[in-house]
Amino acid sequence: MAQAGEIKFIVDSNVGKLAKWLRMMGYDSLFFHSIDDARMIDIALAEGRVILTKDTQIMRRRVITSKRLKAVLVHDDDPAQQLHQVVKELNLDCQFRPFSRCLECNQPLMPKDREEVRDLVPLYVFQTQSQYMQCPTCHRVYWRGTHWQAMSRQLSELTTGASG
Ligand SMILES: [Zn+2]
């Protein structure tokens, strides 16, 4: 089973929602905004990333057909089904790791003391939460609130395939 840290992704813009879900699971997932396929392939090769795409053209490239570069052709339009396919095909460990990567910019999060984030979070959060993580790039602060719990539930449903 592939754990976070053992496999990295580059997520094509046509399956962009996958990036956030994979980051929630702790996987390094670069979102590729451009439509320049050659550039995406260069990055994937240079950084050892698996390509996730809906683009059948990319799958026909020699670098992919020769297995020099791994790519997964995503079939479904529904992000939930897309995630389910990727998890199954690559045998991913679906543990939810909400405190590992920034959902917005994919940076590994840094632990912060409660006092350090005092002015950055709502008062009720400060009063009720003791563990915080912060993104070194965008400075967004994360904590285990109800929002995370809801996403965690949704993710476990998605990865086990319980939600159609
Ligand atoms: Zn960030």
PDB file of C-alpha atoms and ligand atoms in Angstrom:
ATOM      1  CA  MET A   1       0.000   0.000   0.000  1.00  0.00           C
ATOM      2  CA  ALA A   2       1.345   3.451  -0.942  1.00  0.00           C
ATOM      3  CA  GLN A   3       1.683   5.824   1.988  1.00  0.00           C
ATOM      4  CA  ALA A   4       1.859   9.597   1.938  1.00  0.00           C
ATOM      5  CA  GLY A   5       5.520  10.442   1.431  1.00  0.00           C
ATOM      6  CA  GLU A   6       6.064   7.500  -0.912  1.00  0.00           C
ATOM      7  CA  ILE A   7       4.060   8.818  -3.824  1.00  0.00           C
ATOM      8  CA  LYS A   8       3.624  12.345  -5.185  1.00  0.00           C
ATOM      9  CA  PHE A   9       1.155  13.660  -7.710  1.00  0.00           C
ATOM     10  CA  ILE A  10       0.750  16.301 -10.341  1.00  0.00           C
ATOM     11  CA  VAL A  11      -2.955  16.930 -10.838  1.00  0.00           C
ATOM     12  CA  ASP A  12      -4.070  18.151 -14.271  1.00  0.00           C
ATOM     13  CA  SER A  13      -6.485  21.083 -14.300  1.00  0.00           C
ATOM     14  CA  ASN A  14      -9.228  18.837 -15.775  1.00  0.00           C
ATOM     15  CA  VAL A  15      -9.324  16.828 -12.518  1.00  0.00           C
ATOM     16  CA  GLY A  16      -8.306  19.702 -10.227  1.00  0.00           C
ATOM     17  CA  LYS A  17     -10.613  18.800  -7.330  1.00  0.00           C
ATOM     18  CA  LEU A  18      -8.500  15.733  -6.692  1.00  0.00           C
ATOM     19  CA  ALA A  19      -5.606  17.900  -5.496  1.00  0.00           C
ATOM     20  CA  LYS A  20      -7.429  19.063  -2.378  1.00  0.00           C
ATOM     21  CA  TRP A  21      -8.668  15.614  -1.429  1.00  0.00           C
ATOM     22  CA  LEU A  22      -5.224  14.101  -1.846  1.00  0.00           C
ATOM     23  CA  ARG A  23      -3.676  16.877   0.255  1.00  0.00           C
ATOM     24  CA  MET A  24      -6.203  16.103   2.966  1.00  0.00           C
ATOM     25  CA  MET A  25      -4.907  12.558   2.892  1.00  0.00           C
ATOM     26  CA  GLY A  26      -1.381  13.928   3.269  1.00  0.00           C
ATOM     27  CA  TYR A  27      -0.204  13.361  -0.292  1.00  0.00           C
ATOM     28  CA  ASP A  28       2.053  15.896  -1.984  1.00  0.00           C
ATOM     29  CA  SER A  29      -0.234  16.973  -4.834  1.00  0.00           C
ATOM     30  CA  LEU A  30       0.792  19.737  -7.165  1.00  0.00           C
ATOM     31  CA  PHE A  31      -2.089  21.345  -9.029  1.00  0.00           C
ATOM     32  CA  PHE A  32      -1.120  22.091 -12.622  1.00  0.00           C
ATOM     33  CA  HIS A  33      -2.985  25.200 -13.799  1.00  0.00           C
ATOM     34  CA  SER A  34      -1.743  25.448 -17.346  1.00  0.00           C
ATOM     35  CA  ILE A  35      -2.750  23.452 -20.428  1.00  0.00           C
ATOM     36  CA  ASP A  36       0.866  23.000 -21.474  1.00  0.00           C
ATOM     37  CA  ASP A  37       1.089  19.176 -21.384  1.00  0.00           C
ATOM     38  CA  ALA A  38       4.795  19.112 -22.215  1.00  0.00           C
ATOM     39  CA  ARG A  39       5.527  21.307 -19.217  1.00  0.00           C
ATOM     40  CA  MET A  40       3.430  19.088 -16.947  1.00  0.00           C
ATOM     41  CA  ILE A  41       5.342  16.021 -18.139  1.00  0.00           C
ATOM     42  CA  ASP A  42       8.674  17.784 -17.548  1.00  0.00           C
ATOM     43  CA  ILE A  43       7.706  18.594 -13.954  1.00  0.00           C
ATOM     44  CA  ALA A  44       6.415  15.060 -13.361  1.00  0.00           C
ATOM     45  CA  LEU A  45       9.696  13.566 -14.613  1.00  0.00           C
ATOM     46  CA  ALA A  46      11.885  16.030 -12.735  1.00  0.00           C
ATOM     47  CA  GLU A  47      10.041  15.645  -9.426  1.00  0.00           C
ATOM     48  CA  GLY A  48       8.977  12.004  -9.706  1.00  0.00           C
ATOM     49  CA  ARG A  49       5.253  12.758  -9.701  1.00  0.00           C
ATOM     50  CA  VAL A  50       2.408  10.553 -10.934  1.00  0.00           C
ATOM     51  CA  ILE A  51       0.175  12.388 -13.420  1.00  0.00           C
ATOM     52  CA  LEU A  52      -3.589  12.371 -12.810  1.00  0.00           C
ATOM     53  CA  THR A  53      -5.526  13.489 -15.858  1.00  0.00           C
ATOM     54  CA  LYS A  54      -8.629  13.049 -17.996  1.00  0.00           C
ATOM     55  CA  ASP A  55      -6.661  13.813 -21.141  1.00  0.00           C
ATOM     56  CA  THR A  56      -6.352  10.717 -23.334  1.00  0.00           C
ATOM     57  CA  GLN A  57      -3.751  12.496 -25.521  1.00  0.00           C
ATOM     58  CA  ILE A  58      -1.289  12.521 -22.649  1.00  0.00           C
ATOM     59  CA  MET A  59      -1.760   8.782 -22.151  1.00  0.00           C
ATOM     60  CA  ARG A  60      -0.626   8.155 -25.735  1.00  0.00           C
ATOM     61  CA  ARG A  61       2.724   9.863 -25.274  1.00  0.00           C
ATOM     62  CA  ARG A  62       5.771   7.640 -25.503  1.00  0.00           C
ATOM     63  CA  VAL A  63       7.049   8.678 -22.081  1.00  0.00           C
ATOM     64  CA  ILE A  64       3.822   7.241 -20.603  1.00  0.00           C
ATOM     65  CA  THR A  65       3.333   4.190 -22.842  1.00  0.00           C
ATOM     66  CA  SER A  66       6.965   3.187 -22.238  1.00  0.00           C
ATOM     67  CA  LYS A  67       6.212   3.382 -18.473  1.00  0.00           C
ATOM     68  CA  ARG A  68       9.035   5.838 -17.941  1.00  0.00           C
ATOM     69  CA  LEU A  69       6.430   8.075 -16.364  1.00  0.00           C
ATOM     70  CA  LYS A  70       3.358   6.887 -14.503  1.00  0.00           C
ATOM     71  CA  ALA A  71      -0.012   8.424 -15.249  1.00  0.00           C
ATOM     72  CA  VAL A  72      -3.565   7.558 -14.286  1.00  0.00           C
ATOM     73  CA  LEU A  73      -6.346   8.260 -16.761  1.00  0.00           C
ATOM     74  CA  VAL A  74      -9.312   9.369 -14.680  1.00  0.00           C
ATOM     75  CA  HIS A  75     -12.638   8.278 -16.169  1.00  0.00           C
ATOM     76  CA  ASP A  76     -15.414   9.875 -14.161  1.00  0.00           C
ATOM     77  CA  ASP A  77     -16.638  13.488 -14.054  1.00  0.00           C
ATOM     78  CA  ASP A  78     -17.666  13.180 -10.414  1.00  0.00           C
ATOM     79  CA  PRO A  79     -14.793  14.093  -8.049  1.00  0.00           C
ATOM     80  CA  ALA A  80     -15.909  11.455  -5.546  1.00  0.00           C
ATOM     81  CA  GLN A  81     -15.688   8.727  -8.171  1.00  0.00           C
ATOM     82  CA  GLN A  82     -12.391  10.162  -9.397  1.00  0.00           C
ATOM     83  CA  LEU A  83     -10.877   9.867  -5.955  1.00  0.00           C
ATOM     84  CA  HIS A  84     -12.258   6.385  -5.547  1.00  0.00           C
ATOM     85  CA  GLN A  85     -10.632   5.307  -8.821  1.00  0.00           C
ATOM     86  CA  VAL A  86      -7.217   6.800  -7.946  1.00  0.00           C
ATOM     87  CA  VAL A  87      -7.229   5.266  -4.468  1.00  0.00           C
ATOM     88  CA  LYS A  88      -8.103   1.864  -5.888  1.00  0.00           C
ATOM     89  CA  GLU A  89      -5.784   1.927  -8.872  1.00  0.00           C
ATOM     90  CA  LEU A  90      -2.731   3.060  -6.899  1.00  0.00           C
ATOM     91  CA  ASN A  91      -3.668   1.216  -3.701  1.00  0.00           C
ATOM     92  CA  LEU A  92      -3.353   4.402  -1.634  1.00  0.00           C
ATOM     93  CA  ASP A  93      -3.418   4.483   2.110  1.00  0.00           C
ATOM     94  CA  CYS A  94      -6.547   6.557   2.785  1.00  0.00           C
ATOM     95  CA  GLN A  95      -5.800   7.702   6.265  1.00  0.00           C
ATOM     96  CA  PHE A  96      -7.044  11.211   6.830  1.00  0.00           C
ATOM     97  CA  ARG A  97      -4.129  13.540   7.689  1.00  0.00           C
ATOM     98  CA  PRO A  98      -5.680  16.959   7.993  1.00  0.00           C
ATOM     99  CA  PHE A  99      -2.671  18.396   9.770  1.00  0.00           C
ATOM    100  CA  SER A 100      -0.073  17.574   7.186  1.00  0.00           C
ATOM    101  CA  ARG A 101      -0.478  19.785   4.102  1.00  0.00           C
ATOM    102  CA  CYS A 102      -1.970  23.141   3.233  1.00  0.00           C
ATOM    103  CA  LEU A 103      -5.103  22.537   1.174  1.00  0.00           C
ATOM    104  CA  GLU A 104      -4.510  25.745  -0.780  1.00  0.00           C
ATOM    105  CA  CYS A 105      -0.818  25.554  -1.642  1.00  0.00           C
ATOM    106  CA  ASN A 106       0.330  22.005  -0.880  1.00  0.00           C
ATOM    107  CA  GLN A 107       3.034  23.113   1.594  1.00  0.00           C
ATOM    108  CA  PRO A 108       3.782  20.886   4.588  1.00  0.00           C
ATOM    109  CA  LEU A 109       2.230  22.514   7.670  1.00  0.00           C
ATOM    110  CA  MET A 110       4.216  23.551  10.738  1.00  0.00           C
ATOM    111  CA  PRO A 111       3.018  23.026  14.325  1.00  0.00           C
ATOM    112  CA  LYS A 112       2.270  26.257  16.192  1.00  0.00           C
ATOM    113  CA  ASP A 113       1.754  27.046  19.842  1.00  0.00           C
ATOM    114  CA  ARG A 114      -1.649  28.254  20.876  1.00  0.00           C
ATOM    115  CA  GLU A 115      -0.293  31.660  21.853  1.00  0.00           C
ATOM    116  CA  GLU A 116       1.355  32.114  18.447  1.00  0.00           C
ATOM    117  CA  VAL A 117      -1.966  31.909  16.598  1.00  0.00           C
ATOM    118  CA  ARG A 118      -4.036  33.817  19.142  1.00  0.00           C
ATOM    119  CA  ASP A 119      -4.645  36.780  16.834  1.00  0.00           C
ATOM    120  CA  LEU A 120      -5.119  34.617  13.764  1.00  0.00           C
ATOM    121  CA  VAL A 121      -8.077  32.472  14.813  1.00  0.00           C
ATOM    122  CA  PRO A 122     -11.591  33.274  16.068  1.00  0.00           C
ATOM    123  CA  LEU A 123     -11.854  33.646  19.846  1.00  0.00           C
ATOM    124  CA  TYR A 124     -14.083  30.578  20.321  1.00  0.00           C
ATOM    125  CA  VAL A 125     -11.523  28.496  18.439  1.00  0.00           C
ATOM    126  CA  PHE A 126      -8.702  29.832  20.590  1.00  0.00           C
ATOM    127  CA  GLN A 127     -10.703  28.971  23.682  1.00  0.00           C
ATOM    128  CA  THR A 128     -11.577  25.440  22.636  1.00  0.00           C
ATOM    129  CA  GLN A 129      -8.680  24.164  20.502  1.00  0.00           C
ATOM    130  CA  SER A 130      -5.169  23.451  21.724  1.00  0.00           C
ATOM    131  CA  GLN A 131      -3.462  22.079  18.600  1.00  0.00           C
ATOM    132  CA  TYR A 132      -2.714  24.273  15.599  1.00  0.00           C
ATOM    133  CA  MET A 133      -0.798  23.994  12.349  1.00  0.00           C
ATOM    134  CA  GLN A 134       0.175  26.802  10.008  1.00  0.00           C
ATOM    135  CA  CYS A 135       1.163  26.996   6.363  1.00  0.00           C
ATOM    136  CA  PRO A 136       4.586  28.651   5.999  1.00  0.00           C
ATOM    137  CA  THR A 137       3.617  30.039   2.593  1.00  0.00           C
ATOM    138  CA  CYS A 138       0.079  31.432   2.846  1.00  0.00           C
ATOM    139  CA  HIS A 139       0.015  31.556   6.700  1.00  0.00           C
ATOM    140  CA  ARG A 140      -3.382  29.909   6.868  1.00  0.00           C
ATOM    141  CA  VAL A 141      -3.994  28.326  10.270  1.00  0.00           C
ATOM    142  CA  TYR A 142      -5.547  24.869  10.642  1.00  0.00           C
ATOM    143  CA  TRP A 143      -7.184  23.242  13.635  1.00  0.00           C
ATOM    144  CA  ARG A 144      -9.396  20.255  14.276  1.00  0.00           C
ATOM    145  CA  GLY A 145     -12.760  21.968  14.203  1.00  0.00           C
ATOM    146  CA  THR A 146     -16.165  20.763  13.105  1.00  0.00           C
ATOM    147  CA  HIS A 147     -15.318  21.616   9.490  1.00  0.00           C
ATOM    148  CA  TRP A 148     -12.445  19.132   9.553  1.00  0.00           C
ATOM    149  CA  GLN A 149     -14.577  16.500  11.197  1.00  0.00           C
ATOM    150  CA  ALA A 150     -17.149  16.834   8.435  1.00  0.00           C
ATOM    151  CA  MET A 151     -14.475  16.573   5.748  1.00  0.00           C
ATOM    152  CA  SER A 152     -12.950  13.594   7.489  1.00  0.00           C
ATOM    153  CA  ARG A 153     -16.280  11.795   7.428  1.00  0.00           C
ATOM    154  CA  GLN A 154     -16.815  12.667   3.786  1.00  0.00           C
ATOM    155  CA  LEU A 155     -13.342  11.442   2.884  1.00  0.00           C
ATOM    156  CA  SER A 156     -13.770   8.124   4.612  1.00  0.00           C
ATOM    157  CA  GLU A 157     -17.057   7.627   2.791  1.00  0.00           C
ATOM    158  CA  LEU A 158     -15.408   8.474  -0.528  1.00  0.00           C
ATOM    159  CA  THR A 159     -12.447   6.203  -0.076  1.00  0.00           C
ATOM    160  CA  THR A 160     -14.457   3.239   1.059  1.00  0.00           C
ATOM    161  CA  GLY A 161     -16.914   3.833  -1.764  1.00  0.00           C
ATOM    162  CA  ALA A 162     -19.888   4.061   0.573  1.00  0.00           C
ATOM    163  CA  SER A 163     -21.254   7.161  -1.168  1.00  0.00           C
ATOM    164  CA  GLY A 164     -22.316   5.975  -4.632  1.00  0.00           C
TER     165      GLY A 164
HETATM  166 ZN    ZN B   1      -0.830  27.565   2.272  1.00  0.00          ZN
END
